[in-house]
Amino acid sequence: AKALLSSVADEARLYWIGALYSLLLGQEQRRRQAAYFTPPVLAERLIAMAEAQGCDLRTATVFDPAAGGAAFLATVASRMRALGRSPESCASALRGIELDPDLAILAQGLIGKVLGLDLPARRGPIRCADALKVAIDHRADLVLANPPFGRRMGADLDGVRWRRVASPGHVNIYALFVALALRRAKPGGLVGLVIPASFIGGPFYDRLRKHIRRRAQVVALGMIDERDDLFLDVAQDVCLLLLRKADSGHPADAKVQFGAVDVTGRWVDTGRRPLPSDLAAAWELPPRTEGTKLGGATLADYGVAVQVGYFVWNREGERLREQPEPGAAPLYWACNIRPDQLCQPRARKRDGVDYVAFKQASTAIIHGPAVLLQRVTNSKQPRRLVAGLAPTHPGGFTTENHVILLRPTRDDADLALICKLLNTQAVDDRYRRLSGTASLSAKLLRRLDLPDPAKFKSAFSRTPNADAAALEAYGDVTTRSRRSAA
């Protein structure tokens, strides 16, 4: 391992030292501590973005409230030295906080190695503490962080200010670090974050979006492509976010620079656009492909209504049945859904079918056909939208809460056609612009831009290829011609 580490660049060596430490923690502890370190290409990209916005690392102070293995601070230290700043000046300009005591020592040592200094354990740049609960008496020109993430309950958050950025029962710790980073930046200073993309459109992040926009200008947002090639054991979509803290009051709205970041750290512009006038509203990402058009229709125009599945098995497991009985409805699990196929309920852990017992008539029992969508997808699946058809069942059926249903509101609703449309790449691309998370949102599905129903039906009647029909119905001429050429 020592020989391998000595053969790579300094920044990569520091990253892999931290990554090796996280592997020694074990997967369960690593997830509990959210010990996922920032790859050097992303740290360098975010620092370069800050410099492009006027951050002068020859004089700037820098703070990381979730220092981890010093991926940001060590990279900043290296950049400061390259600009001619003295080691002592660099050390005095860097501050970080790390919860894990061993990792704090490691981070301190890595920064010292970059600067060529023997940093004192108790008076160096890294402080061992809980950044959310400890008093912090300084502000920085640049705050950088790859904060931990994961849901927390109120009992774990005594003394932490969280109500401005999260709703009860939906507190993700990374939202708290975003608020902390904004508090610790100087007015007019910059905040650069590597964070899950769920806040972009997730319905439970409206408070965080509002908090960010009340206190900062959103300068740039870049979606990270191919996260599996960049991060160790991370299961969420991730983005780079650059903010400028408001000097005073509400920051002036400005267009945001959107982009995509590949595995080399290269930034690809995808356009500039303003955020919604409603500060809490979801942020819609611009299309990545030139020529993408708006369809102007929604699911309501196709004659269907959106609802979330009913049965929460881990709360009401006593209602599960292995055999049919009076009042029991067959249960669709999310894993029963296959794209463009006529789905059938199948037991999740055995042969046969699972049933849910009902004591009386219930709206959770679905009579008639429906389109079913998997509510949660994973990084290995090529599509966010996975839709299948559920036929009419005698006596009805029900679904688990990881299923979203589309039920007809008109007699002429063509569920098979809708299912074909939702499984196209063009529609999937548009949904990804609305949501940065692998979980489908019923609210966002209701807003999803679709082609005019008559145009899609006409196009699909001329070709058996639903993807081509969707592109034609949207009017994505440039996109269609490029894909055809490919």
CSV table of C-alpha atoms in Angstrom, one decimal:
chain,number,residue,atom,x,y,z
A,1,ALA,CA,0.0,0.0,0.0
A,2,LYS,CA,2.9,2.4,0.8
A,3,ALA,CA,4.5,1.8,-2.5
A,4,LEU,CA,1.2,2.3,-4.4
A,5,LEU,CA,0.5,5.6,-2.5
A,6,SER,CA,4.0,6.9,-3.1
A,7,SER,CA,3.4,6.5,-6.9
A,8,VAL,CA,0.4,8.9,-7.1
A,9,ALA,CA,0.0,12.6,-7.0
A,10,ASP,CA,0.0,14.4,-3.6
A,11,GLU,CA,-3.7,15.2,-3.6
A,12,ALA,CA,-4.7,11.7,-4.6
A,13,ARG,CA,-2.4,10.2,-2.0
A,14,LEU,CA,-4.1,12.3,0.7
A,15,TYR,CA,-7.5,11.2,-0.5
A,16,TRP,CA,-6.6,7.5,-0.5
A,17,ILE,CA,-5.2,7.8,3.0
A,18,GLY,CA,-8.5,9.1,4.2
A,19,ALA,CA,-10.4,6.5,2.2
A,20,LEU,CA,-8.3,3.7,3.7
A,21,TYR,CA,-9.1,5.0,7.1
A,22,SER,CA,-12.8,4.8,6.3
A,23,LEU,CA,-12.5,1.2,5.1
A,24,LEU,CA,-10.9,0.3,8.4
A,25,LEU,CA,-14.0,1.7,10.2
A,26,GLY,CA,-16.2,-1.0,8.5
A,27,GLN,CA,-19.2,-0.3,6.3
A,28,GLU,CA,-21.8,0.0,9.1
A,29,GLN,CA,-19.7,2.5,11.1
A,30,ARG,CA,-18.7,4.4,7.9
A,31,ARG,CA,-22.4,4.9,7.1
A,32,ARG,CA,-23.3,5.8,10.6
A,33,GLN,CA,-20.6,8.5,10.6
A,34,ALA,CA,-21.2,9.3,6.9
A,35,ALA,CA,-17.4,9.0,6.4
A,36,TYR,CA,-17.4,9.6,2.7
A,37,PHE,CA,-14.4,11.6,1.5
A,38,THR,CA,-14.2,14.2,-1.3
A,39,PRO,CA,-12.3,12.9,-4.3
A,40,PRO,CA,-9.5,15.4,-5.2
A,41,VAL,CA,-10.9,16.2,-8.7
A,42,LEU,CA,-14.1,17.5,-7.0
A,43,ALA,CA,-12.2,19.4,-4.3
A,44,GLU,CA,-10.0,21.0,-7.0
A,45,ARG,CA,-13.0,21.8,-9.1
A,46,LEU,CA,-14.9,23.5,-6.3
A,47,ILE,CA,-11.8,25.5,-5.2
A,48,ALA,CA,-11.3,26.6,-8.8
A,49,MET,CA,-14.9,27.7,-9.0
A,50,ALA,CA,-14.4,29.8,-5.8
A,51,GLU,CA,-11.3,31.4,-7.3
A,52,ALA,CA,-13.1,32.2,-10.5
A,53,GLN,CA,-15.7,34.1,-8.3
A,54,GLY,CA,-12.9,36.3,-6.8
A,55,CYS,CA,-11.7,34.3,-3.8
A,56,ASP,CA,-8.0,35.2,-3.5
A,57,LEU,CA,-6.3,32.3,-1.7
A,58,ARG,CA,-3.2,34.4,-1.2
A,59,THR,CA,-5.0,36.2,1.6
A,60,ALA,CA,-8.3,34.3,2.2
A,61,THR,CA,-9.3,32.4,5.3
A,62,VAL,CA,-10.9,29.0,4.8
A,63,PHE,CA,-13.2,26.9,7.1
A,64,ASP,CA,-14.4,23.3,6.8
A,65,PRO,CA,-17.0,22.3,9.4
A,66,ALA,CA,-16.9,18.6,8.4
A,67,ALA,CA,-13.1,18.3,7.8
A,68,GLY,CA,-13.0,14.5,7.5
A,69,GLY,CA,-9.6,13.5,6.0
A,70,ALA,CA,-8.8,17.2,5.1
A,71,ALA,CA,-9.6,16.7,1.5
A,72,PHE,CA,-10.6,20.3,1.1
A,73,LEU,CA,-8.2,21.9,3.6
A,74,ALA,CA,-5.1,20.0,2.4
A,75,THR,CA,-6.0,20.8,-1.2
A,76,VAL,CA,-6.5,24.5,-0.3
A,77,ALA,CA,-3.2,24.4,1.6
A,78,SER,CA,-1.4,23.1,-1.5
A,79,ARG,CA,-3.0,25.8,-3.7
A,80,MET,CA,-2.0,28.5,-1.2
A,81,ARG,CA,1.6,27.4,-1.3
A,82,ALA,CA,1.6,27.3,-5.1
A,83,LEU,CA,0.5,30.9,-5.0
A,84,GLY,CA,3.5,31.8,-2.8
A,85,ARG,CA,1.9,32.0,0.6
A,86,SER,CA,4.1,31.0,3.5
A,87,PRO,CA,3.4,27.8,5.4
A,88,GLU,CA,2.8,29.7,8.6
A,89,SER,CA,0.3,32.0,6.9
A,90,CYS,CA,-1.5,29.1,5.4
A,91,ALA,CA,-1.8,27.3,8.7
A,92,SER,CA,-3.2,30.4,10.4
A,93,ALA,CA,-5.7,30.8,7.6
A,94,LEU,CA,-7.2,27.3,7.7
A,95,ARG,CA,-9.8,26.1,10.2
A,96,GLY,CA,-11.6,22.8,10.4
A,97,ILE,CA,-13.8,20.7,12.7
A,98,GLU,CA,-14.0,17.0,12.8
A,99,LEU,CA,-16.1,14.8,15.1
A,100,ASP,CA,-14.0,11.6,14.9
A,101,PRO,CA,-10.9,12.1,17.1
A,102,ASP,CA,-8.6,9.7,15.2
A,103,LEU,CA,-9.7,11.3,11.9
A,104,ALA,CA,-9.0,14.8,13.3
A,105,ILE,CA,-5.5,13.7,14.1
A,106,LEU,CA,-5.1,12.3,10.6
A,107,ALA,CA,-6.4,15.4,9.0
A,108,GLN,CA,-4.1,17.6,11.0
A,109,GLY,CA,-1.1,15.5,10.0
A,110,LEU,CA,-2.0,15.6,6.3
A,111,ILE,CA,-2.3,19.4,6.4
A,112,GLY,CA,1.1,19.6,8.2
A,113,LYS,CA,2.6,17.3,5.6
A,114,VAL,CA,1.4,19.6,2.7
A,115,LEU,CA,2.8,22.7,4.5
A,116,GLY,CA,6.0,21.0,5.7
A,117,LEU,CA,5.1,21.9,9.3
A,118,ASP,CA,4.9,20.0,12.5
A,119,LEU,CA,1.5,21.2,13.5
A,120,PRO,CA,0.7,21.0,17.3
A,121,ALA,CA,-2.1,18.6,18.1
A,122,ARG,CA,-4.1,21.0,20.2
A,123,ARG,CA,-3.4,24.3,18.5
A,124,GLY,CA,-3.4,23.4,14.8
A,125,PRO,CA,-6.1,24.0,12.2
A,126,ILE,CA,-8.3,21.0,13.1
A,127,ARG,CA,-10.5,21.0,16.2
A,128,CYS,CA,-12.1,17.7,17.4
A,129,ALA,CA,-15.8,18.6,18.2
A,130,ASP,CA,-19.4,18.3,16.9
A,131,ALA,CA,-19.6,21.3,14.6
A,132,LEU,CA,-23.4,21.5,15.0
A,133,LYS,CA,-23.2,21.8,18.8
A,134,VAL,CA,-19.9,23.6,19.6
A,135,ALA,CA,-19.5,27.4,19.7
A,136,ILE,CA,-17.6,28.8,16.6
A,137,ASP,CA,-16.2,32.3,17.0
A,138,HIS,CA,-14.8,33.0,13.6
A,139,ARG,CA,-16.0,33.6,10.0
A,140,ALA,CA,-14.2,32.8,6.8
A,141,ASP,CA,-13.9,34.2,3.3
A,142,LEU,CA,-14.5,30.7,2.0
A,143,VAL,CA,-16.4,27.8,3.6
A,144,LEU,CA,-16.0,24.4,2.0
A,145,ALA,CA,-17.7,21.2,3.1
A,146,ASN,CA,-18.7,17.7,2.1
A,147,PRO,CA,-21.1,17.3,5.1
A,148,PRO,CA,-22.4,14.1,6.5
A,149,PHE,CA,-25.9,13.1,5.4
A,150,GLY,CA,-28.6,10.9,6.8
A,151,ARG,CA,-31.9,11.4,8.5
A,152,ARG,CA,-32.0,12.4,12.2
A,153,MET,CA,-34.7,12.5,14.7
A,154,GLY,CA,-35.5,15.4,17.1
A,155,ALA,CA,-34.1,13.6,20.1
A,156,ASP,CA,-30.7,13.6,18.4
A,157,LEU,CA,-30.8,17.3,17.8
A,158,ASP,CA,-31.0,18.9,21.2
A,159,GLY,CA,-29.5,22.4,21.0
A,160,VAL,CA,-29.3,22.4,17.2
A,161,ARG,CA,-31.1,25.0,15.2
A,162,TRP,CA,-32.9,23.0,12.6
A,163,ARG,CA,-36.5,24.2,12.2
A,164,ARG,CA,-35.5,26.9,9.6
A,165,VAL,CA,-34.1,24.3,7.2
A,166,ALA,CA,-36.1,21.1,7.9
A,167,SER,CA,-39.5,19.9,8.7
A,168,PRO,CA,-40.2,17.6,11.7
A,169,GLY,CA,-39.6,14.0,10.8
A,170,HIS,CA,-37.6,14.9,7.7
A,171,VAL,CA,-34.3,16.3,9.1
A,172,ASN,CA,-31.3,15.4,7.0
A,173,ILE,CA,-28.1,16.3,8.7
A,174,TYR,CA,-26.6,17.8,5.6
A,175,ALA,CA,-29.2,20.6,5.6
A,176,LEU,CA,-28.0,21.6,9.1
A,177,PHE,CA,-24.4,21.8,7.8
A,178,VAL,CA,-25.6,24.0,4.9
A,179,ALA,CA,-27.1,26.4,7.4
A,180,LEU,CA,-24.0,26.3,9.5
A,181,ALA,CA,-21.7,27.0,6.5
A,182,LEU,CA,-23.8,30.1,5.6
A,183,ARG,CA,-23.6,31.3,9.2
A,184,ARG,CA,-19.8,31.0,9.3
A,185,ALA,CA,-19.1,32.7,5.9
A,186,LYS,CA,-18.3,36.4,6.0
A,187,PRO,CA,-20.9,38.7,4.3
A,188,GLY,CA,-20.0,38.5,0.6
A,189,GLY,CA,-18.0,35.3,1.2
A,190,LEU,CA,-18.4,32.1,-0.7
A,191,VAL,CA,-19.7,28.7,0.4
A,192,GLY,CA,-18.8,25.6,-1.7
A,193,LEU,CA,-20.5,22.3,-1.0
A,194,VAL,CA,-20.4,18.7,-2.1
A,195,ILE,CA,-23.9,17.5,-1.1
A,196,PRO,CA,-26.7,15.1,-2.1
A,197,ALA,CA,-28.8,16.5,-4.9
A,198,SER,CA,-32.1,15.6,-3.1
A,199,PHE,CA,-32.6,19.2,-2.0
A,200,ILE,CA,-32.9,20.5,-5.6
A,201,GLY,CA,-36.5,19.2,-6.1
A,202,GLY,CA,-37.3,17.1,-3.0
A,203,PRO,CA,-40.7,18.2,-1.5
A,204,PHE,CA,-39.3,17.9,2.0
A,205,TYR,CA,-36.5,20.4,1.3
A,206,ASP,CA,-38.6,23.5,0.7
A,207,ARG,CA,-37.4,25.0,3.9
A,208,LEU,CA,-33.8,24.5,3.0
A,209,ARG,CA,-34.2,26.0,-0.5
A,210,LYS,CA,-35.9,29.0,1.1
A,211,HIS,CA,-33.2,29.4,3.7
A,212,ILE,CA,-30.5,29.3,1.1
A,213,ARG,CA,-32.1,31.8,-1.1
A,214,ARG,CA,-32.9,34.2,1.7
A,215,ARG,CA,-29.2,34.3,2.8
A,216,ALA,CA,-27.2,33.8,-0.4
A,217,GLN,CA,-27.0,34.1,-4.1
A,218,VAL,CA,-26.9,30.7,-5.8
A,219,VAL,CA,-23.8,31.1,-8.1
A,220,ALA,CA,-23.5,27.6,-9.6
A,221,LEU,CA,-24.8,24.1,-9.4
A,222,GLY,CA,-23.1,21.1,-11.1
A,223,MET,CA,-24.5,17.6,-11.2
A,224,ILE,CA,-21.8,15.0,-10.7
A,225,ASP,CA,-21.9,12.3,-13.4
A,226,GLU,CA,-20.9,8.7,-12.7
A,227,ARG,CA,-20.7,9.0,-8.9
A,228,ASP,CA,-19.9,5.3,-8.6
A,229,ASP,CA,-16.5,6.1,-10.3
A,230,LEU,CA,-15.8,9.0,-7.9
A,231,PHE,CA,-17.1,8.0,-4.5
A,232,LEU,CA,-16.6,5.0,-2.3
A,233,ASP,CA,-19.9,3.4,-1.3
A,234,VAL,CA,-22.2,6.4,-1.9
A,235,ALA,CA,-25.8,5.6,-2.9
A,236,GLN,CA,-27.1,9.1,-3.6
A,237,ASP,CA,-26.9,11.5,-6.5
A,238,VAL,CA,-24.4,14.3,-5.6
A,239,CYS,CA,-23.8,17.8,-6.8
A,240,LEU,CA,-21.5,20.8,-6.4
A,241,LEU,CA,-23.1,23.9,-5.1
A,242,LEU,CA,-21.5,27.4,-4.9
A,243,LEU,CA,-23.2,30.2,-2.9
A,244,ARG,CA,-22.3,33.8,-2.2
A,245,LYS,CA,-23.5,34.9,1.2
A,246,ALA,CA,-25.6,38.1,1.0
A,247,ASP,CA,-23.9,41.3,2.3
A,248,SER,CA,-27.2,42.3,3.9
A,249,GLY,CA,-30.9,41.5,3.6
A,250,HIS,CA,-32.3,39.4,0.7
A,251,PRO,CA,-29.7,38.8,-2.0
A,252,ALA,CA,-30.6,40.0,-5.5
A,253,ASP,CA,-31.8,37.3,-7.8
A,254,ALA,CA,-29.4,36.3,-10.6
A,255,LYS,CA,-29.1,33.6,-13.1
A,256,VAL,CA,-27.5,30.4,-11.9
A,257,GLN,CA,-24.7,28.7,-13.9
A,258,PHE,CA,-25.7,25.0,-14.2
A,259,GLY,CA,-23.4,22.3,-15.4
A,260,ALA,CA,-22.3,18.7,-15.2
A,261,VAL,CA,-19.0,17.4,-13.7
A,262,ASP,CA,-17.4,14.3,-15.1
A,263,VAL,CA,-15.0,11.8,-13.5
A,264,THR,CA,-12.0,14.0,-14.4
A,265,GLY,CA,-13.5,17.0,-12.7
A,266,ARG,CA,-14.2,18.7,-16.0
A,267,TRP,CA,-17.1,21.1,-15.9
A,268,VAL,CA,-19.6,21.1,-18.8
A,269,ASP,CA,-21.9,24.1,-19.0
A,270,THR,CA,-25.6,23.3,-19.4
A,271,GLY,CA,-26.9,26.9,-19.4
A,272,ARG,CA,-27.7,29.8,-17.2
A,273,ARG,CA,-31.2,30.4,-15.9
A,274,PRO,CA,-33.0,32.1,-12.9
A,275,LEU,CA,-34.5,30.2,-10.1
A,276,PRO,CA,-38.2,30.3,-9.4
A,277,SER,CA,-39.7,33.4,-7.9
A,278,ASP,CA,-41.1,31.3,-5.1
A,279,LEU,CA,-38.1,30.9,-2.8
A,280,ALA,CA,-39.2,27.5,-1.5
A,281,ALA,CA,-40.0,26.1,-5.0
A,282,ALA,CA,-38.0,23.2,-6.5
A,283,TRP,CA,-35.1,24.2,-8.8
A,284,GLU,CA,-35.5,22.8,-12.3
A,285,LEU,CA,-32.3,21.8,-14.0
A,286,PRO,CA,-31.8,22.9,-17.6
A,287,PRO,CA,-31.7,20.2,-20.2
A,288,ARG,CA,-28.3,18.7,-21.0
A,289,THR,CA,-29.0,18.2,-24.6
A,290,GLU,CA,-29.4,21.1,-27.0
A,291,GLY,CA,-32.7,21.3,-28.7
A,292,THR,CA,-34.8,19.9,-25.9
A,293,LYS,CA,-38.4,21.4,-26.0
A,294,LEU,CA,-41.2,21.8,-23.6
A,295,GLY,CA,-44.2,19.6,-24.3
A,296,GLY,CA,-46.7,21.7,-22.3
A,297,ALA,CA,-48.8,18.8,-21.0
A,298,THR,CA,-49.0,17.0,-17.7
A,299,LEU,CA,-50.4,13.6,-16.5
A,300,ALA,CA,-53.7,15.3,-15.8
A,301,ASP,CA,-54.0,16.0,-19.6
A,302,TYR,CA,-53.6,12.3,-20.1
A,303,GLY,CA,-56.6,11.6,-17.8
A,304,VAL,CA,-54.8,10.1,-14.8
A,305,ALA,CA,-54.4,11.1,-11.2
A,306,VAL,CA,-51.3,10.4,-9.1
A,307,GLN,CA,-51.4,8.8,-5.7
A,308,VAL,CA,-48.9,7.1,-3.4
A,309,GLY,CA,-49.2,3.4,-2.4
A,310,TYR,CA,-50.9,2.6,0.8
A,311,PHE,CA,-49.4,-0.3,2.7
A,312,VAL,CA,-46.3,0.2,5.0
A,313,TRP,CA,-45.3,-3.3,5.7
A,314,ASN,CA,-42.8,-2.6,8.5
A,315,ARG,CA,-45.5,-0.8,10.5
A,316,GLU,CA,-48.4,-3.1,9.8
A,317,GLY,CA,-46.8,-6.5,9.2
A,318,GLU,CA,-49.4,-8.3,11.2
A,319,ARG,CA,-51.9,-7.5,8.3
A,320,LEU,CA,-49.8,-9.5,5.8
A,321,ARG,CA,-51.3,-12.8,4.7
A,322,GLU,CA,-49.8,-15.7,2.7
A,323,GLN,CA,-53.2,-17.0,1.5
A,324,PRO,CA,-56.3,-15.3,0.2
A,325,GLU,CA,-59.1,-14.8,2.7
A,326,PRO,CA,-62.3,-12.6,2.9
A,327,GLY,CA,-61.4,-9.0,3.0
A,328,ALA,CA,-57.8,-9.5,1.9
A,329,ALA,CA,-56.5,-7.8,-1.3
A,330,PRO,CA,-53.4,-9.0,-3.3
A,331,LEU,CA,-50.4,-6.8,-2.7
A,332,TYR,CA,-48.1,-5.3,-5.3
A,333,TRP,CA,-44.6,-4.7,-4.2
A,334,ALA,CA,-42.4,-2.3,-6.0
A,335,CYS,CA,-40.2,-5.2,-7.2
A,336,ASN,CA,-43.2,-6.6,-9.1
A,337,ILE,CA,-43.1,-3.7,-11.5
A,338,ARG,CA,-41.4,-4.2,-14.9
A,339,PRO,CA,-41.3,-1.5,-17.5
A,340,ASP,CA,-44.0,-1.8,-20.2
A,341,GLN,CA,-45.1,-5.2,-18.9
A,342,LEU,CA,-48.5,-6.3,-17.6
A,343,CYS,CA,-47.5,-6.8,-13.9
A,344,GLN,CA,-48.8,-9.4,-11.5
A,345,PRO,CA,-48.5,-9.4,-7.7
A,346,ARG,CA,-45.8,-11.7,-6.4
A,347,ALA,CA,-44.7,-12.4,-2.9
A,348,ARG,CA,-41.5,-10.6,-2.0
A,349,LYS,CA,-39.8,-13.4,-0.1
A,350,ARG,CA,-41.4,-16.6,-1.2
A,351,ASP,CA,-43.4,-18.2,-4.0
A,352,GLY,CA,-47.0,-17.2,-4.4
A,353,VAL,CA,-48.7,-13.9,-3.6
A,354,ASP,CA,-48.8,-11.7,-0.5
A,355,TYR,CA,-52.2,-10.3,0.7
A,356,VAL,CA,-53.2,-7.4,3.0
A,357,ALA,CA,-56.1,-7.9,5.3
A,358,PHE,CA,-58.8,-5.2,5.5
A,359,LYS,CA,-61.6,-5.1,8.0
A,360,GLN,CA,-63.9,-3.0,5.9
A,361,ALA,CA,-64.1,-1.4,2.5
A,362,SER,CA,-61.2,1.0,1.9
A,363,THR,CA,-60.0,3.5,-0.8
A,364,ALA,CA,-56.7,1.7,-0.5
A,365,ILE,CA,-58.2,-1.2,-2.4
A,366,ILE,CA,-57.9,-0.4,-6.1
A,367,HIS,CA,-60.7,-1.5,-8.4
A,368,GLY,CA,-59.8,-1.3,-12.1
A,369,PRO,CA,-56.5,-1.0,-13.9
A,370,ALA,CA,-53.7,1.3,-13.1
A,371,VAL,CA,-50.2,2.3,-14.1
A,372,LEU,CA,-47.7,1.5,-11.3
A,373,LEU,CA,-44.3,3.1,-10.9
A,374,GLN,CA,-41.4,2.2,-8.6
A,375,ARG,CA,-41.2,4.9,-6.1
A,376,VAL,CA,-37.5,4.3,-5.3
A,377,THR,CA,-34.9,3.3,-7.9
A,378,ASN,CA,-31.2,2.6,-7.3
A,379,SER,CA,-27.9,3.7,-8.9
A,380,LYS,CA,-27.7,0.5,-11.0
A,381,GLN,CA,-31.0,1.2,-12.8
A,382,PRO,CA,-30.7,3.2,-16.0
A,383,ARG,CA,-34.1,5.0,-15.5
A,384,ARG,CA,-35.7,7.0,-12.7
A,385,LEU,CA,-39.1,6.2,-14.1
A,386,VAL,CA,-40.0,2.5,-14.2
A,387,ALA,CA,-43.7,2.0,-15.1
A,388,GLY,CA,-45.8,-1.1,-15.6
A,389,LEU,CA,-49.5,-1.9,-16.0
A,390,ALA,CA,-51.6,-3.5,-13.3
A,391,PRO,CA,-54.8,-5.2,-14.7
A,392,THR,CA,-58.2,-5.2,-13.1
A,393,HIS,CA,-58.3,-7.8,-10.2
A,394,PRO,CA,-61.6,-9.3,-9.0
A,395,GLY,CA,-62.2,-7.7,-5.6
A,396,GLY,CA,-59.4,-5.2,-6.2
A,397,PHE,CA,-55.7,-5.0,-5.2
A,398,THR,CA,-53.5,-2.8,-3.1
A,399,THR,CA,-49.9,-1.6,-3.2
A,400,GLU,CA,-47.1,-0.9,-0.8
A,401,ASN,CA,-45.9,2.7,-0.1
A,402,HIS,CA,-42.9,2.2,-2.4
A,403,VAL,CA,-45.3,2.2,-5.4
A,404,ILE,CA,-46.9,5.2,-7.1
A,405,LEU,CA,-50.2,4.7,-8.9
A,406,LEU,CA,-51.7,6.5,-11.8
A,407,ARG,CA,-55.4,6.0,-11.9
A,408,PRO,CA,-57.8,7.0,-14.7
A,409,THR,CA,-60.0,10.1,-14.2
A,410,ARG,CA,-61.6,9.7,-17.6
A,411,ASP,CA,-63.0,6.8,-19.6
A,412,ASP,CA,-60.8,7.6,-22.5
A,413,ALA,CA,-57.5,7.4,-20.6
A,414,ASP,CA,-55.1,5.1,-22.4
A,415,LEU,CA,-53.0,3.5,-19.7
A,416,ALA,CA,-50.9,1.4,-22.0
A,417,LEU,CA,-50.0,4.5,-24.0
A,418,ILE,CA,-49.1,6.4,-20.8
A,419,CYS,CA,-47.0,3.5,-19.6
A,420,LYS,CA,-45.1,3.5,-22.9
A,421,LEU,CA,-44.5,7.3,-22.6
A,422,LEU,CA,-43.2,7.2,-19.1
A,423,ASN,CA,-40.7,4.6,-19.9
A,424,THR,CA,-39.1,6.7,-22.6
A,425,GLN,CA,-35.7,8.3,-22.2
A,426,ALA,CA,-37.1,11.7,-23.2
A,427,VAL,CA,-39.5,11.7,-20.2
A,428,ASP,CA,-37.0,10.2,-17.9
A,429,ASP,CA,-34.5,13.1,-18.8
A,430,ARG,CA,-37.2,15.6,-17.9
A,431,TYR,CA,-38.0,14.1,-14.6
A,432,ARG,CA,-34.3,14.1,-13.7
A,433,ARG,CA,-34.3,17.9,-14.3
A,434,LEU,CA,-37.0,18.2,-11.6
A,435,SER,CA,-35.5,15.9,-9.0
A,436,GLY,CA,-32.0,15.1,-7.8
A,437,THR,CA,-33.0,12.1,-5.8
A,438,ALA,CA,-33.7,8.4,-6.6
A,439,SER,CA,-37.1,8.6,-4.9
A,440,LEU,CA,-40.0,9.6,-7.0
A,441,SER,CA,-42.2,12.4,-5.8
A,442,ALA,CA,-45.9,12.4,-6.5
A,443,LYS,CA,-45.8,16.2,-6.4
A,444,LEU,CA,-43.1,16.4,-9.0
A,445,LEU,CA,-44.8,13.7,-11.2
A,446,ARG,CA,-47.9,15.9,-11.3
A,447,ARG,CA,-45.7,18.8,-12.6
A,448,LEU,CA,-43.7,16.6,-15.1
A,449,ASP,CA,-43.6,18.2,-18.6
A,450,LEU,CA,-45.1,15.8,-21.1
A,451,PRO,CA,-45.8,16.1,-24.8
A,452,ASP,CA,-49.3,16.9,-26.1
A,453,PRO,CA,-51.3,13.6,-25.8
A,454,ALA,CA,-52.6,13.9,-29.4
A,455,LYS,CA,-49.1,14.4,-30.8
A,456,PHE,CA,-47.7,11.5,-28.9
A,457,LYS,CA,-50.5,9.2,-29.9
A,458,SER,CA,-50.2,10.2,-33.5
A,459,ALA,CA,-46.4,9.8,-33.5
A,460,PHE,CA,-46.7,6.4,-31.7
A,461,SER,CA,-49.2,5.2,-34.3
A,462,ARG,CA,-46.6,5.7,-37.0
A,463,THR,CA,-43.7,3.9,-35.3
A,464,PRO,CA,-43.5,1.1,-32.7
A,465,ASN,CA,-40.5,2.9,-31.1
A,466,ALA,CA,-41.9,4.9,-28.1
A,467,ASP,CA,-38.6,6.8,-27.6
A,468,ALA,CA,-38.7,8.1,-31.2
A,469,ALA,CA,-42.4,8.9,-30.9
A,470,ALA,CA,-41.8,10.9,-27.6
A,471,LEU,CA,-38.9,12.9,-29.2
A,472,GLU,CA,-41.1,13.7,-32.2
A,473,ALA,CA,-44.1,14.7,-30.0
A,474,TYR,CA,-41.9,17.0,-27.9
A,475,GLY,CA,-40.4,18.5,-31.1
A,476,ASP,CA,-36.8,17.6,-30.0
A,477,VAL,CA,-35.5,17.9,-33.6
A,478,THR,CA,-31.9,18.5,-32.6
A,479,THR,CA,-31.9,15.7,-30.0
A,480,ARG,CA,-33.6,13.3,-32.3
A,481,SER,CA,-31.1,13.9,-35.2
A,482,ARG,CA,-28.1,13.5,-32.9
A,483,ARG,CA,-29.4,10.2,-31.4
A,484,SER,CA,-30.2,8.9,-34.9
A,485,ALA,CA,-26.7,9.7,-36.0
A,486,ALA,CA,-25.3,7.9,-33.0
